Short mmCIF file of C-alpha atoms and ligand atoms in Angstrom, two decimals:
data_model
loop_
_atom_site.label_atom_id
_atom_site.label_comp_id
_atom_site.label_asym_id
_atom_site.label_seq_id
_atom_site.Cartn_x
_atom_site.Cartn_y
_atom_site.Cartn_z
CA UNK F 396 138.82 113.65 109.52
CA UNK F 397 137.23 117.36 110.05
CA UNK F 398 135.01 118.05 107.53
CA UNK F 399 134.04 120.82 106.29
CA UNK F 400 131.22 122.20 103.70
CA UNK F 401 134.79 123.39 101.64
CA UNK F 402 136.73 120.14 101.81
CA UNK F 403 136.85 117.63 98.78
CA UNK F 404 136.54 114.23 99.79
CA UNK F 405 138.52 111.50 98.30
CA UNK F 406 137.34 108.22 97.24
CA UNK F 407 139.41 106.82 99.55
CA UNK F 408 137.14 108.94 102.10
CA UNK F 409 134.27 108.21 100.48
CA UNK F 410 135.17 104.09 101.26
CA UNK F 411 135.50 105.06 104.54
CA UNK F 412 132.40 106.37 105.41
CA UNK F 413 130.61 103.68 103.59
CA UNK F 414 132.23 101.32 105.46
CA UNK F 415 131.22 102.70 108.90
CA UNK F 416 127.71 102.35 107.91
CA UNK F 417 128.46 99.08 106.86
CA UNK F 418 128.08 99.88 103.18
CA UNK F 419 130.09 96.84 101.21
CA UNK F 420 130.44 98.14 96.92
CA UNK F 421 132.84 96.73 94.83
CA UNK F 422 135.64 99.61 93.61
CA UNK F 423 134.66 100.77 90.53
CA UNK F 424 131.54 101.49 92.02
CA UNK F 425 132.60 103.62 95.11
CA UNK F 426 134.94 105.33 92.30
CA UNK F 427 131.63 105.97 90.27
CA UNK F 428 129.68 107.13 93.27
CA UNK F 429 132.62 109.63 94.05
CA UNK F 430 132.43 111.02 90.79
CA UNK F 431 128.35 111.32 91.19
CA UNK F 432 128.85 113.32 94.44
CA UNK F 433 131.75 115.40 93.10
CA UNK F 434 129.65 116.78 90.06
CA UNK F 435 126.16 116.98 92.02
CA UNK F 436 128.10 119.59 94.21
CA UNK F 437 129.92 121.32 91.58
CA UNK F 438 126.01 121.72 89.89
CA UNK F 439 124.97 122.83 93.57
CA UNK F 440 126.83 126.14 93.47
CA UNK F 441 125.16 127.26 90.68
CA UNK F 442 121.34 125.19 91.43
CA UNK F 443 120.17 124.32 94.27
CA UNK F 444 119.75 120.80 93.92
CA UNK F 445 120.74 119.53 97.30
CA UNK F 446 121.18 120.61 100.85
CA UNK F 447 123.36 117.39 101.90
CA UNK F 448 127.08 119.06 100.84
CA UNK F 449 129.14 116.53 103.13
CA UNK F 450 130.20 113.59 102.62
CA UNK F 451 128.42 112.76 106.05
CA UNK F 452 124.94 113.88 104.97
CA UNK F 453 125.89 112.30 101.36
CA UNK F 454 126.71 109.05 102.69
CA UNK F 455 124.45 108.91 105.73
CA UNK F 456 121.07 110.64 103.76
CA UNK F 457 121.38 110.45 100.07
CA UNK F 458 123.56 106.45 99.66
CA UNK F 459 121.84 104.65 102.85
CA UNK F 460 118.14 106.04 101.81
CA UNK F 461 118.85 104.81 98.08
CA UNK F 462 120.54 101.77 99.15
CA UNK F 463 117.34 100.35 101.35
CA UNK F 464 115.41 100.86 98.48
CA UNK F 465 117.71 98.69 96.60
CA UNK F 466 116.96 96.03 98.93
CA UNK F 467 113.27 95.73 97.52
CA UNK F 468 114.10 96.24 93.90
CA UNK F 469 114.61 92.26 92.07
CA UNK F 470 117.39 92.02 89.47
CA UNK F 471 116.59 94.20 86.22
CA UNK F 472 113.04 95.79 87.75
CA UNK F 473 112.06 98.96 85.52
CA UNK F 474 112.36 101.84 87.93
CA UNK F 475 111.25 105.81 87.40
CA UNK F 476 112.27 108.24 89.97
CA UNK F 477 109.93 110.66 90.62
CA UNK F 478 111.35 113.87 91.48
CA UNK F 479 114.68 113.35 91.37
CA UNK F 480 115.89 116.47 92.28
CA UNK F 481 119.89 116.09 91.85
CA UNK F 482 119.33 112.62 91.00
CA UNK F 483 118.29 110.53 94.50
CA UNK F 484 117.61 108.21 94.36
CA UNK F 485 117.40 106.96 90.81
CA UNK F 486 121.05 107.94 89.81
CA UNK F 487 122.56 106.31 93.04
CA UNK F 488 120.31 103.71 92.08
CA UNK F 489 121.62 103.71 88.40
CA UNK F 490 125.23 103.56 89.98
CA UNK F 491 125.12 101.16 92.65
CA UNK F 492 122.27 98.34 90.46
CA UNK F 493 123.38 98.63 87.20
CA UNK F 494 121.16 95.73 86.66
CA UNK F 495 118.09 97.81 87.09
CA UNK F 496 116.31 100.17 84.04
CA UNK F 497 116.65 103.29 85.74
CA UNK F 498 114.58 106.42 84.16
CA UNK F 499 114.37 109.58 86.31
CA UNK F 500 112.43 112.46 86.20
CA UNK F 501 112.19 116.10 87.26
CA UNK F 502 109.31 118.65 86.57
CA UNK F 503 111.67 121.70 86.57
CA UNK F 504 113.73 122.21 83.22
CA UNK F 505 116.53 123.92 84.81
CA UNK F 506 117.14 120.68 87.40
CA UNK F 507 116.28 118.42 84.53
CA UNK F 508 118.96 119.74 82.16
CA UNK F 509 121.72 119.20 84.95
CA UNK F 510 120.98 116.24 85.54
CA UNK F 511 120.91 114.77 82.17
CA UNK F 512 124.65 116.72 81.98
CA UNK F 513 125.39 114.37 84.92
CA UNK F 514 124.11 111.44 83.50
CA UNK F 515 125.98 112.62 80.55
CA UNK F 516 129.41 113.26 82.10
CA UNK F 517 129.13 110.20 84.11
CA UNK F 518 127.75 107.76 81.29
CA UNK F 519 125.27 106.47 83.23
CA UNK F 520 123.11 103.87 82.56
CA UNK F 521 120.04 106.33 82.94
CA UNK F 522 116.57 107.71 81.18
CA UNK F 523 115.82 111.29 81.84
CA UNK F 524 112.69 112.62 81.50
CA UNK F 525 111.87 116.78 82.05
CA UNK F 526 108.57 116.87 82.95
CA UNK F 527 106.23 115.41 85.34
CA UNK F 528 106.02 111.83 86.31
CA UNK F 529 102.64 111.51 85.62
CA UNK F 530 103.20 113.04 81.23
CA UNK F 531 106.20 109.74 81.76
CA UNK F 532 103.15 107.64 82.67
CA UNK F 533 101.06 108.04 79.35
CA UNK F 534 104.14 107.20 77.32
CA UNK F 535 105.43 104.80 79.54
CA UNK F 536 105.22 101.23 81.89
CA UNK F 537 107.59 100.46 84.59
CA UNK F 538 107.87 97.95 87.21
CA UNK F 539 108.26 100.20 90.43
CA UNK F 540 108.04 104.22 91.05
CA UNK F 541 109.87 105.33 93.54
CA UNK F 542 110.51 108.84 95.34
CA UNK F 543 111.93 110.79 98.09
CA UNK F 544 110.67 113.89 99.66
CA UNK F 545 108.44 115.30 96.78
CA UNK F 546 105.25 115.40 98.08
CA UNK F 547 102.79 114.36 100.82
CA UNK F 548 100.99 110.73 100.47
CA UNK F 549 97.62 112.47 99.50
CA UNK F 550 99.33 114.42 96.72
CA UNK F 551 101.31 111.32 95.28
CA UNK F 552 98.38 109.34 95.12
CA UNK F 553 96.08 111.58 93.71
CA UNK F 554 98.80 111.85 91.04
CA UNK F 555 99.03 108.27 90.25
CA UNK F 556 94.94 107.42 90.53
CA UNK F 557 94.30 107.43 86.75
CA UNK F 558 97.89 105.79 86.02
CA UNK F 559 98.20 102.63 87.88
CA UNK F 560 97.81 100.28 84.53
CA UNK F 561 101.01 102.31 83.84
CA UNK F 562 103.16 100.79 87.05
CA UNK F 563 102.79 98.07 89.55
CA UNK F 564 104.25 99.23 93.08
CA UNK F 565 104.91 102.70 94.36
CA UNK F 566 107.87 102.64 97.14
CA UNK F 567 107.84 106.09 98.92
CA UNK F 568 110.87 107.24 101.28
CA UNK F 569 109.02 108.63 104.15
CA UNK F 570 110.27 110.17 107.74
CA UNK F 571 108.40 109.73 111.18
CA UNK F 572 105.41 111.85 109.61
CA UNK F 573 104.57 109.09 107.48
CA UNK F 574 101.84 107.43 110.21
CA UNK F 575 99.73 111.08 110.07
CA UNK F 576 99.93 111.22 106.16
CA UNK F 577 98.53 108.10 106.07
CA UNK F 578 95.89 108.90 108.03
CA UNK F 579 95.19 111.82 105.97
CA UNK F 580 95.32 109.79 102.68
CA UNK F 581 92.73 107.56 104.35
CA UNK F 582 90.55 110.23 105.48
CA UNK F 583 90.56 111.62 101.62
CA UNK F 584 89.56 108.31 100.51
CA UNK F 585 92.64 107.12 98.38
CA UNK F 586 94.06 104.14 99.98
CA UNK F 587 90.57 102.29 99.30
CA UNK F 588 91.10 100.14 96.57
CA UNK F 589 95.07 100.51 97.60
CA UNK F 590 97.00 98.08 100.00
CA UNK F 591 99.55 100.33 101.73
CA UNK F 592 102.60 98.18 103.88
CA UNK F 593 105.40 99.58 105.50
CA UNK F 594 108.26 97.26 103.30
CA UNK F 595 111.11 98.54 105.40
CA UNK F 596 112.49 100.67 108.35
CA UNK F 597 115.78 101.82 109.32
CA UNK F 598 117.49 104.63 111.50
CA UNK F 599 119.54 107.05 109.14
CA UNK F 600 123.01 106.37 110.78
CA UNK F 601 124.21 109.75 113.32
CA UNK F 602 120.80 110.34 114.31
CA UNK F 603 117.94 108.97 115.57
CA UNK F 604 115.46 109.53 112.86
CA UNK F 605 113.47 106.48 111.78
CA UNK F 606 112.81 106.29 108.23
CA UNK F 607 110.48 103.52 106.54
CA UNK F 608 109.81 102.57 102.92
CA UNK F 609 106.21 102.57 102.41
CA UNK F 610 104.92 100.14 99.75
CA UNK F 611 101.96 100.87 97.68
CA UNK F 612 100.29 98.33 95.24
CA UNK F 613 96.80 98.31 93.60
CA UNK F 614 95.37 94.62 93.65
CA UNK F 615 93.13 94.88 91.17
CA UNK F 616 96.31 95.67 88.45
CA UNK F 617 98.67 93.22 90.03
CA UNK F 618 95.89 90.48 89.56
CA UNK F 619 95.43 91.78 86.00
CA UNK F 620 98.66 91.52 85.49
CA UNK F 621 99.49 88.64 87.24
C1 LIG U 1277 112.41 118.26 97.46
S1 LIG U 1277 112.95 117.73 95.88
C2 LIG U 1277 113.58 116.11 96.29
C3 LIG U 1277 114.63 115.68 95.32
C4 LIG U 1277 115.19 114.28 95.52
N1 LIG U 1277 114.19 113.25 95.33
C5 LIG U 1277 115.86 114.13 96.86
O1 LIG U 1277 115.33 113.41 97.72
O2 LIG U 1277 116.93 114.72 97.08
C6 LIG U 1277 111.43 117.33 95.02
C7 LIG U 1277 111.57 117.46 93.52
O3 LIG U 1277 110.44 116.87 92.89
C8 LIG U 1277 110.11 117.63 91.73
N2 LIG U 1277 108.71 117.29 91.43
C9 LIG U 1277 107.61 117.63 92.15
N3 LIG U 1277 106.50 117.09 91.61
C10 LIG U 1277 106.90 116.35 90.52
C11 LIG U 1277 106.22 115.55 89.56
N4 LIG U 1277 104.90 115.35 89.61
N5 LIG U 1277 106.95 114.94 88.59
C12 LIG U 1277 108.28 115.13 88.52
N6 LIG U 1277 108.99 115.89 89.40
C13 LIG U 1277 108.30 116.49 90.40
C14 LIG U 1277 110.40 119.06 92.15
O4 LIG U 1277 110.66 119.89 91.02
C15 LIG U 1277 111.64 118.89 93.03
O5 LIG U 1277 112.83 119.07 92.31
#
């Protein structure tokens, strides 16, 4: 099929191009998913919530990225997005593992409001929070934070430093830049009571960008915990 920025997809499409990626979801979930993507872009021409408007850049970005990160989530895990933007990955998330506790949430009202109307709309199994992820944190525990492009290592962790009795792993969706922020992070002294693994790494599908899932833990909280 030609695609363009102005052609709907159909579900049916949709199946397709999860399928040449070698994405396997039951029905009712690729008809959910189809629904997501249809009302994140009719949102997008009013906000700018996302920059991937075909089904190609959907499916190949937005599913895949959340999808690997589903791969390192166990059954019913508490999960906050951080930054979810339009909603990646926690609402794909919320879609694909209904098993998980998905929460989400988005400093900027504006973003925030549209994509509780999504959640809304699409009666999904999903916690919105507009505000920061660290005002979540004070009211909040979860199992696993997770984000995608919101900010550089160094930022995220200096964030998180006085919330970690609030979470126990961070999973960050990082590109090929990730080896220099690390170094960074380590030169500014926050990964030293951290343990920082790369959990995963993949090639987003139609290009040859390497991606990786960087896991972040504090020991001394998981052996509280534990
Ligand atoms: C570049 S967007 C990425 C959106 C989405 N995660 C994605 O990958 O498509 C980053 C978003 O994070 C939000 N954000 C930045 N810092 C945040 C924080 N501390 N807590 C919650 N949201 C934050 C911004 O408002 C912005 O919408």
């Amino acid at each position: 099929m030609s695609e363009t920025e102005n052609t709907q997809p159909t579900p049916a499409d949709l199946a397709h191009a999860l399928c040449e990626v070698g994405i396997e979801l039951p029905d009712d979930r690729i008809g959910l998913l189809d629904r997501y993507r249809s009302v994140l872009w009719r949102w997008n021409e009013q906000i700018n919530l996302t920059r991937h408007t075909t089904l190609e850049k959907f499916v190949n970005r937005d599913v895949v990225d959340s999808l690997e990160l589903a791969k390192l989530l166990p059954e019913r895990k508490r999960i906050l997005d951080i930054g979810t933007g339009g909603g990646v990955p926690g609402l794909i998330l919320a879609i694909c593992r209904p098993d998980l506790k998905v929460s989400v949430c988005e400093s900027m009202q504006k973003k925030a409001k549209v994509v509780e109307a999504i959640v809304s709309e699409l009666h999904l199994p999903a916690t919105v929070y507009g505000c920061r992820a660290e005002e979540v944190l004070q009211l909040q525990t979860f199992d696993t934070l997770v984000a995608r492009g919101v900010a550089s290592l160094s930022k995220i962790l200096r964030w998180f430093e006085p919330h970690w009795s609030a979470f126990d792993q961070l999973l960050l969706i990082k590109g090929r830049k990730w080896v220099l922020e690390r170094g960074e992070a380590r030169h500014n002294g926050l990964l030293k009571k951290l343990e920082l693994r790369k959990a995963a790494t993949y090639l987003t599908p139609a290009s040859e960008a390497e991606s990786v899932i960087l896991s972040i833990t504090s020991p001394k909280t998981t052996s509280r915990r534990g």
